[in-house]
Short mmCIF file of C-alpha atoms in Angstrom, two decimals:
data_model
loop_
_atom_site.label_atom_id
_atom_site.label_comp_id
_atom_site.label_asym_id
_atom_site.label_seq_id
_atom_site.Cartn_x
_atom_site.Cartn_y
_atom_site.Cartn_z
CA UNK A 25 -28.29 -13.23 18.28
CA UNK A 26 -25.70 -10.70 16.74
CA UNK A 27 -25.45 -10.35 12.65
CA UNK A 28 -23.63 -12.60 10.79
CA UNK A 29 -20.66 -9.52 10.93
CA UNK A 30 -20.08 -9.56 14.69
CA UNK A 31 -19.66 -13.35 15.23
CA UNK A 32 -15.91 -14.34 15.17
CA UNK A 33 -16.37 -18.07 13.98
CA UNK A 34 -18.00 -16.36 10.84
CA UNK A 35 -16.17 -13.72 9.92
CA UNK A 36 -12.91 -13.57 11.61
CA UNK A 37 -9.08 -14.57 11.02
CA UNK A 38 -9.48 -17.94 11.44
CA UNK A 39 -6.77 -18.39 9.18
CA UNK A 40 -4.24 -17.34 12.03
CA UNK A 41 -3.69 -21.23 13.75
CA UNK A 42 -0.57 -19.59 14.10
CA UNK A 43 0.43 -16.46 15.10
CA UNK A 44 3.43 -15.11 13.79
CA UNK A 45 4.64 -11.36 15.48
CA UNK A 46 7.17 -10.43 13.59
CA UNK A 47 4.94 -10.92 10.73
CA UNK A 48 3.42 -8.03 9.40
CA UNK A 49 0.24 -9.28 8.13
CA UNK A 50 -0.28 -11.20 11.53
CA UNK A 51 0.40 -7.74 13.49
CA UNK A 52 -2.29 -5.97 11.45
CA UNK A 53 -5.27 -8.72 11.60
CA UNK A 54 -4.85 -9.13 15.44
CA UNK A 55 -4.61 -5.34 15.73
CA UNK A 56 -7.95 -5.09 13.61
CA UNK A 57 -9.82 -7.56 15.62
CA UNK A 58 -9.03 -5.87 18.62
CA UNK A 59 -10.69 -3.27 17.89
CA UNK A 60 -13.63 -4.99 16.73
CA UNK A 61 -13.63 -6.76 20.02
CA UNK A 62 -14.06 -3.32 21.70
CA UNK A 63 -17.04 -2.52 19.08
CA UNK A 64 -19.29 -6.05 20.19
CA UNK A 65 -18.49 -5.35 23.80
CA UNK A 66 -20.34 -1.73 23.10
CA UNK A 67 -22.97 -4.53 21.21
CA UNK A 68 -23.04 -6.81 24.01
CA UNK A 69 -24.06 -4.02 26.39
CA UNK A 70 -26.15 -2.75 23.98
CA UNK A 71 -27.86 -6.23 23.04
CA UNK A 72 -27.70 -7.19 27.08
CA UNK A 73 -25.68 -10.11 26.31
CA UNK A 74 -23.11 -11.71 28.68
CA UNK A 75 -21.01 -15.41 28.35
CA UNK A 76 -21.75 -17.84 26.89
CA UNK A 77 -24.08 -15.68 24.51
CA UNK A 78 -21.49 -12.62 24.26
CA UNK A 79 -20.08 -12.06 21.27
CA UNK A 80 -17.23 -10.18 21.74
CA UNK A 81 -14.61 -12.46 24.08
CA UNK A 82 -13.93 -14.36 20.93
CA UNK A 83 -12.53 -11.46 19.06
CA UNK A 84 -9.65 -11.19 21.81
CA UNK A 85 -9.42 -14.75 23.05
CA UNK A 86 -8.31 -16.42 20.06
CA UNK A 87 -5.13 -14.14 20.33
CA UNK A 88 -4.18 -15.45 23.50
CA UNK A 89 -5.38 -11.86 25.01
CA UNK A 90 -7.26 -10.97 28.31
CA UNK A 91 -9.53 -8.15 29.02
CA UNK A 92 -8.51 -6.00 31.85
CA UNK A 93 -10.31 -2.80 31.81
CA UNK A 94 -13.17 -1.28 30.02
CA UNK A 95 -13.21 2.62 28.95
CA UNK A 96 -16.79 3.90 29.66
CA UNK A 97 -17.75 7.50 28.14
CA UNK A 98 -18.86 9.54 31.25
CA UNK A 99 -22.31 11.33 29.20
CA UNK A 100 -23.83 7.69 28.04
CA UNK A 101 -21.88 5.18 29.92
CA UNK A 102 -20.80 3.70 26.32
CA UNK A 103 -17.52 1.05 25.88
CA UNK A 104 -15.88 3.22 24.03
CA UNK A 105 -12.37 1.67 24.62
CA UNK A 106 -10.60 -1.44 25.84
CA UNK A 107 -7.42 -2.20 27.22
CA UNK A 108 -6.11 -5.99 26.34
CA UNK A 109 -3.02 -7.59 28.08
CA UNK A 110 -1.61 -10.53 25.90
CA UNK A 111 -1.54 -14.02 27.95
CA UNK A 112 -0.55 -16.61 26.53
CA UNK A 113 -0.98 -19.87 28.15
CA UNK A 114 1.68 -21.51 25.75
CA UNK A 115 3.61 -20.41 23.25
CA UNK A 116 3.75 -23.83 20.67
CA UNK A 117 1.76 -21.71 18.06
CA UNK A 118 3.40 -18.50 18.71
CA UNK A 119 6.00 -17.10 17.18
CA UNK A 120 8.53 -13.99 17.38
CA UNK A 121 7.20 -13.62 20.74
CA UNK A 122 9.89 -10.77 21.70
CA UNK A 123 7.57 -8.67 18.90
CA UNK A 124 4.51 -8.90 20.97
CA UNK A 125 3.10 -5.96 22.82
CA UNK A 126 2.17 -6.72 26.09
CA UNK A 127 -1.36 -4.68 26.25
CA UNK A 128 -2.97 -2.98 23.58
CA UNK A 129 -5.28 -0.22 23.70
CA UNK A 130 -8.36 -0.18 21.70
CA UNK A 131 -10.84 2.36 20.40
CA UNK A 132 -13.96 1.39 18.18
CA UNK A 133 -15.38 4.24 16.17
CA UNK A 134 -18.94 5.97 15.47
CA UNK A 135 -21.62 2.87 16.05
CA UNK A 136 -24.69 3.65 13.87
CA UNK A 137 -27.02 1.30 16.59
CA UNK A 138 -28.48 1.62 19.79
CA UNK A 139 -27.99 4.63 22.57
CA UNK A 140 -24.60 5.32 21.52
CA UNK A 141 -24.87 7.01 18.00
CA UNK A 142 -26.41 10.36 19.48
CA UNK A 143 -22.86 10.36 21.82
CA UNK A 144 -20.61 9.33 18.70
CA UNK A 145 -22.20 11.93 16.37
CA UNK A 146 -20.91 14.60 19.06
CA UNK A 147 -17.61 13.36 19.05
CA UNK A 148 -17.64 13.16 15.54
CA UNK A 149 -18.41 16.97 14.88
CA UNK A 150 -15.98 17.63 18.13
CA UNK A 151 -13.61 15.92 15.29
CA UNK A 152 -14.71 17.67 12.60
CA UNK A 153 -14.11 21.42 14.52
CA UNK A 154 -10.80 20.64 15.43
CA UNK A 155 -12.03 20.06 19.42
CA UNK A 156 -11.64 16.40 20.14
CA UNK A 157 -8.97 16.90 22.45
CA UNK A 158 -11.26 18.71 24.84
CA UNK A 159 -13.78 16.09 24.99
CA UNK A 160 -14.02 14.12 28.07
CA UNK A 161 -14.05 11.10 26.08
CA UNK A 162 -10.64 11.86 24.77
CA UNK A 163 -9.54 12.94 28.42
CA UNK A 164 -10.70 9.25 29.60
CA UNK A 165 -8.47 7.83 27.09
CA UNK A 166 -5.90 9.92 27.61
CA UNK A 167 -5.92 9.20 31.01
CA UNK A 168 -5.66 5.27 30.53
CA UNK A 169 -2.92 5.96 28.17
CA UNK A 170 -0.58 7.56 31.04
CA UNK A 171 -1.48 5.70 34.01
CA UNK A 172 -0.26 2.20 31.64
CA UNK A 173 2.78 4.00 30.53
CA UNK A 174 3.44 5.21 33.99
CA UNK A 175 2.76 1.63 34.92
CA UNK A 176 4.82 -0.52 32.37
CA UNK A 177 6.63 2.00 30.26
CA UNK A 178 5.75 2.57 26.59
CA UNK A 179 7.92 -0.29 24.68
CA UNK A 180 5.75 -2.76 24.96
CA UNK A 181 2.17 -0.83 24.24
CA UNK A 182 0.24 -0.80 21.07
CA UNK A 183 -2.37 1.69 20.26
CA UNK A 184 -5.11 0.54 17.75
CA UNK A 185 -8.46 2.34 16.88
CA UNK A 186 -10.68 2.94 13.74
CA UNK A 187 -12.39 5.45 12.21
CA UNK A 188 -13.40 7.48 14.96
CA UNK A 189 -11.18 5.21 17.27
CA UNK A 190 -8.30 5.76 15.09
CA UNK A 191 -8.55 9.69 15.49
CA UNK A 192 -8.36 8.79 19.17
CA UNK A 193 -5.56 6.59 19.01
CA UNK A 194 -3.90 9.16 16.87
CA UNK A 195 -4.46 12.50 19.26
CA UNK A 196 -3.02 9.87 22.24
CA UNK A 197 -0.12 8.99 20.14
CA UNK A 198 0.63 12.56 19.30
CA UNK A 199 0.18 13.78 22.82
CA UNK A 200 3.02 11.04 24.19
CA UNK A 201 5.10 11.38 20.96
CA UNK A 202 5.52 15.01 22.29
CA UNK A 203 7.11 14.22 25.38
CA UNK A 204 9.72 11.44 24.25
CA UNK A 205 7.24 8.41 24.78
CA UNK A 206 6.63 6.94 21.39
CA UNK A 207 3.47 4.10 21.32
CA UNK A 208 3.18 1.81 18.21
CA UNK A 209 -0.08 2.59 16.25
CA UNK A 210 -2.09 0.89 14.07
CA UNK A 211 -4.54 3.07 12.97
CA UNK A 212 -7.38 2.14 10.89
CA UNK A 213 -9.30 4.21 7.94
CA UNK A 214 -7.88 7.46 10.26
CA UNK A 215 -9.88 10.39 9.22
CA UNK A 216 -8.78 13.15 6.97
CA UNK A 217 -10.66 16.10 7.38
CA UNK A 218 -10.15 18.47 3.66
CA UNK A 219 -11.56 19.32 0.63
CA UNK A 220 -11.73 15.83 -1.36
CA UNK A 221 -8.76 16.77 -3.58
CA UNK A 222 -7.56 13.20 -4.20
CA UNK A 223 -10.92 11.69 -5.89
CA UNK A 224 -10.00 14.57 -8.62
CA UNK A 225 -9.35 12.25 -11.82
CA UNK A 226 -6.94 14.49 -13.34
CA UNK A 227 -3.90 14.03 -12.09
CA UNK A 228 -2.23 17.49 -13.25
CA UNK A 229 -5.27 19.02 -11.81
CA UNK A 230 -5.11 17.62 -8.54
CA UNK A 231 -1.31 17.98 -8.49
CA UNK A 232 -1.52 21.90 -9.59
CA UNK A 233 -4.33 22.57 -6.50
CA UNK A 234 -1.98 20.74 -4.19
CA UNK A 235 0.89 23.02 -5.30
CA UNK A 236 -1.10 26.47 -5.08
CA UNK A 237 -2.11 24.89 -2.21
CA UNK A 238 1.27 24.97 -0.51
CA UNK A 239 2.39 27.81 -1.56
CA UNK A 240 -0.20 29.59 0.13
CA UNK A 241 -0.36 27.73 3.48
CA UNK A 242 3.32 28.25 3.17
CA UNK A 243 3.38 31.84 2.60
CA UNK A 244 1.27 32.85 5.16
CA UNK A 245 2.69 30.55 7.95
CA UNK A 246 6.09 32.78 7.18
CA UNK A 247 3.58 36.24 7.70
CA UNK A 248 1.85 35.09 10.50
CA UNK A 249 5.29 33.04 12.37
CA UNK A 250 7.01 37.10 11.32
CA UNK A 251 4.70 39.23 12.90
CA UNK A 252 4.16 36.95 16.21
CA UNK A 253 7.98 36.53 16.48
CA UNK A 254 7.83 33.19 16.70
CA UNK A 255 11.21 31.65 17.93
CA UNK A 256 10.18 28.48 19.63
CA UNK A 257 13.00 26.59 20.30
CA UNK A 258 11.76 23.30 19.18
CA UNK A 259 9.16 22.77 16.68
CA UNK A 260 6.25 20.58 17.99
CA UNK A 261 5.89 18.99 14.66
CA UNK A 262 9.51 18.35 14.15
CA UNK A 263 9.29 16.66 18.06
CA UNK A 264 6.44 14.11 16.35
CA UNK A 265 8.82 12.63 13.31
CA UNK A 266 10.41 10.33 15.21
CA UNK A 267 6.69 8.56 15.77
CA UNK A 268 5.52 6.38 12.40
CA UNK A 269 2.53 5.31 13.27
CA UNK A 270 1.14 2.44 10.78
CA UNK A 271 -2.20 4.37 8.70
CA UNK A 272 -4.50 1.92 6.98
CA UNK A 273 -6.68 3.40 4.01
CA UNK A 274 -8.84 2.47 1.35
CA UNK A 275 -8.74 4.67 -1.95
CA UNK A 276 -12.44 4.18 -1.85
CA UNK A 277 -12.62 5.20 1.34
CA UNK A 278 -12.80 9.21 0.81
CA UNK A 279 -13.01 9.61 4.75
CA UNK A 280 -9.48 8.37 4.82
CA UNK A 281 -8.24 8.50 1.38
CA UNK A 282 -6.69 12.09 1.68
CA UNK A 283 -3.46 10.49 3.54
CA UNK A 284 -3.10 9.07 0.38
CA UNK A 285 -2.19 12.86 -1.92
CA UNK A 286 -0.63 14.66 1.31
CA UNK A 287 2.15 12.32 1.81
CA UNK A 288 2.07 11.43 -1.79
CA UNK A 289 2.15 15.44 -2.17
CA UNK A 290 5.26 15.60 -0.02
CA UNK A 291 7.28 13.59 -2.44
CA UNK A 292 6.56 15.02 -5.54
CA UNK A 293 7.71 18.55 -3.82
CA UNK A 294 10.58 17.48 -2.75
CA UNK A 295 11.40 15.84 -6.48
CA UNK A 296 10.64 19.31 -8.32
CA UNK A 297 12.97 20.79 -5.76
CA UNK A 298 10.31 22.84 -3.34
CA UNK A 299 10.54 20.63 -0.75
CA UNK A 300 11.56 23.79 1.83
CA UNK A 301 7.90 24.83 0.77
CA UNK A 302 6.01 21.87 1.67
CA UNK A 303 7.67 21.10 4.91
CA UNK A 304 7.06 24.13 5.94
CA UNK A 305 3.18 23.73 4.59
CA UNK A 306 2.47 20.50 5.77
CA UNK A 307 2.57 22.29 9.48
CA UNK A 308 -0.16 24.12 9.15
CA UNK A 309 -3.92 24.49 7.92
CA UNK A 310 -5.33 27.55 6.53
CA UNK A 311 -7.81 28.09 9.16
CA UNK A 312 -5.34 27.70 12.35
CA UNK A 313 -3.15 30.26 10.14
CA UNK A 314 -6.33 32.29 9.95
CA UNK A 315 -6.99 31.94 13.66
CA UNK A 316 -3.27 32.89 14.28
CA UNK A 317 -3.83 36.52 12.22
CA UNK A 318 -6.62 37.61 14.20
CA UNK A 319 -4.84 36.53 17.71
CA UNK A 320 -6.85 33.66 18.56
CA UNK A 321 -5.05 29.90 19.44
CA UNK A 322 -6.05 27.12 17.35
CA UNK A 323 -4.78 23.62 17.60
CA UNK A 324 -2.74 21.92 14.99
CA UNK A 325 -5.41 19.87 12.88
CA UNK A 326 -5.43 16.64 14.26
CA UNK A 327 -4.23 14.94 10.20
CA UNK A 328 -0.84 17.02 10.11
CA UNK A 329 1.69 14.06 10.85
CA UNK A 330 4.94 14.85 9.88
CA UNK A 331 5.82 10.87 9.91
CA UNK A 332 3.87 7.66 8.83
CA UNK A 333 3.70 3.98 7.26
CA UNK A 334 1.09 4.53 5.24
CA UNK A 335 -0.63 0.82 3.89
CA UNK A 336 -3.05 1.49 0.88
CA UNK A 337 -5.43 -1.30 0.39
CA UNK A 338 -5.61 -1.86 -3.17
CA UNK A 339 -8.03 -4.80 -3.33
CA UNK A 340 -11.34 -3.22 -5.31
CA UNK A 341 -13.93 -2.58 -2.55
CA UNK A 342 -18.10 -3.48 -3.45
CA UNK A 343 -19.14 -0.22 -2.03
CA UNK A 344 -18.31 2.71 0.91
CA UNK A 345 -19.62 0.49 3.19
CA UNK A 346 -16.94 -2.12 2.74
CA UNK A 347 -13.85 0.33 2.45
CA UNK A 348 -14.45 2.03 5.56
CA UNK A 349 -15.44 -0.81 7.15
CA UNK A 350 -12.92 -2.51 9.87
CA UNK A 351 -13.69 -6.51 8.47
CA UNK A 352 -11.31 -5.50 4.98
CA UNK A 353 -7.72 -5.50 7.67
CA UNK A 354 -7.39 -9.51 8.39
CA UNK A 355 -8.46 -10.60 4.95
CA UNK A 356 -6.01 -12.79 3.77
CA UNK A 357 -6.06 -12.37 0.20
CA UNK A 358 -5.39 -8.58 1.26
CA UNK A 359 -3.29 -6.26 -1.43
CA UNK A 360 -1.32 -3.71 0.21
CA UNK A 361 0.48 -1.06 -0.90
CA UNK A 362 3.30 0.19 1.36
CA UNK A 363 5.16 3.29 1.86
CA UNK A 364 7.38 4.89 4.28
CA UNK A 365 7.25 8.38 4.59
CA UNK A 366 9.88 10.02 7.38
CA UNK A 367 9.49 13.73 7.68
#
């Protein structure tokens, strides 16, 4: 038997009888338990359990969803991924059903049991260097990505990961966004890799290192862009804008909660009249301007988003544990904080 955690008829959105799409709320729960569907089918292998003991066909079929394809990690043979096609067998307690994606792909993040955690840590520190794109994990997902676009188009396909997942999903959405094809994204407690400026309690303190902050970054993206003659064009981050994907974070979350001062961070620049400055900054990172100087590539970091909904939850969280953790995003007594940020 599974934790109390993992069982849908204990701790899932039983709530949703009826499933709304063009509600908000609705959208994010199902999203969520997606993805935790993709985490107990990593369980279930782990655990050796298969129907009726399985614990993860719950988490999709009470959505009216069907699995169709599992995404297996190539070094430990890990479900990293899922992709769900929506099927339902009536529609009496659905609603909006012209807002409903017609597959969703899902990513679970780092699992701290069984064989996979050695695997995740990896792709974790690939994450943390700025090199998950050239993991084969990534270039799995990637590929599953494609061949369903190629396959149905892109209008009708959600993206949805977490933690880990949601760095996935993101990278994915960024590649496609890049080429015209723009996926809908829910992306849960995304990770922000940068000094922890935002659990600062000062407020003029924080603000003032964000500010010298930017006008560094800014100054030397003008040096380096000068003396490499850069004259691109179009600008790959400009390309992304027209992508929002949806960012979930927890303030007490401080793997996440970063989103929270760099769009904020954006604002406030543009209020006190520097916006120029920060657009311009919020391209870069110091070390890929570094890398640029001495001649070497270096990938954009894989936070820069020029575009976003970002959705604060503001409902007080017990401990770490529970703000990073995917269970918070179909609570119904949920308080969200919303804001629209278009580069």
């Amino acid at each position: 038997m599974g934790s109390e955690r993992e069982d849908f008829n204990l701790t899932g959105p039983l709530h949703l009888t009826t499933i709304d799409w063009k509600n908000v709320d609705h959208r994010r729960s199902i999203a969520a338990s997606l993805v935790q569907g993709v985490y107990m089918l990593e369980r279930d292998r782990q655990e050796k359990r298969q129907e009726p003991q399985a614990l993860a066909p719950p988490w999709w079929k009470f959505f009216h969803f069907k699995l169709i394809s599992q995404l297996l990690d190539d070094v430990d043979s890990s479900i990293f991924g899922a992709i769900f096609e929506f099927n339902p067998s009536s529609s009496n307690c659905i609603q909006g059903m012209d807002e409903s994606p017609r597959y969703v792909i899902a990513f679970r993040g780092t699992i701290t049991k069984g064989d996979a955690l050695s695997r995740d840590v990896q792709l974790d520190l690939h994450f943390l260097q700025n090199g998950l794109h050239r993991t084969s994990r990534f270039e799995i997902a990637m590929r599953a990505v494609r061949n369903l676009v190629a396959a149905v188009g892109n209008s009708t396909i959600w993206l949805a990961g977490h933690s880990l997942g949601s760095a996935m999903a993101m990278l994915a959405g960024k590649h496609m966004a890049k080429i015209g094809l723009v996926l809908e994204a829910f992306l849960f407690n995304p990770p922000f890799f940068s000094p922890p400026i935002e659990r600062i309690k000062d407020k003029k303190v924080k603000h003032g290192i964000r500010i010298a902050s930017s006008l560094i970054t800014a100054g030397l993206a003008v040096a380096v862009n000068s003396s490499h003659h850069n004259n691109r064009a179009e600008n790959p981050f400009v390309a992304l804008s027209a992508w929002m994907p949806s960012l979930f974070v927890n303030p007490a979350d401080h793997i996440c909660s970063e989103y929270i001062g760099y769009f904020e961070h954006r604002k406030k620049m543009e209020e006190i009249g520097a916006g120029g400055i920060e657009r311009l900054a919020t391209q870069h990172s110091l070390g890929g301007l570094f890398m640029s100087a001495i001649g070497k590539h270096s990938e954009e970091p894989l936070h820069l988003i020029p575009s976003a909904n970002l959705l604060i939850n503001s409902t007080p969280s017990r401990d770490f544990k529970e703000a990073h953790g995917i269970h918070q995003w179909w609570r119904p007594d949920l308080h969200l904080d919303v804001k629209r940020y278009k580069y």
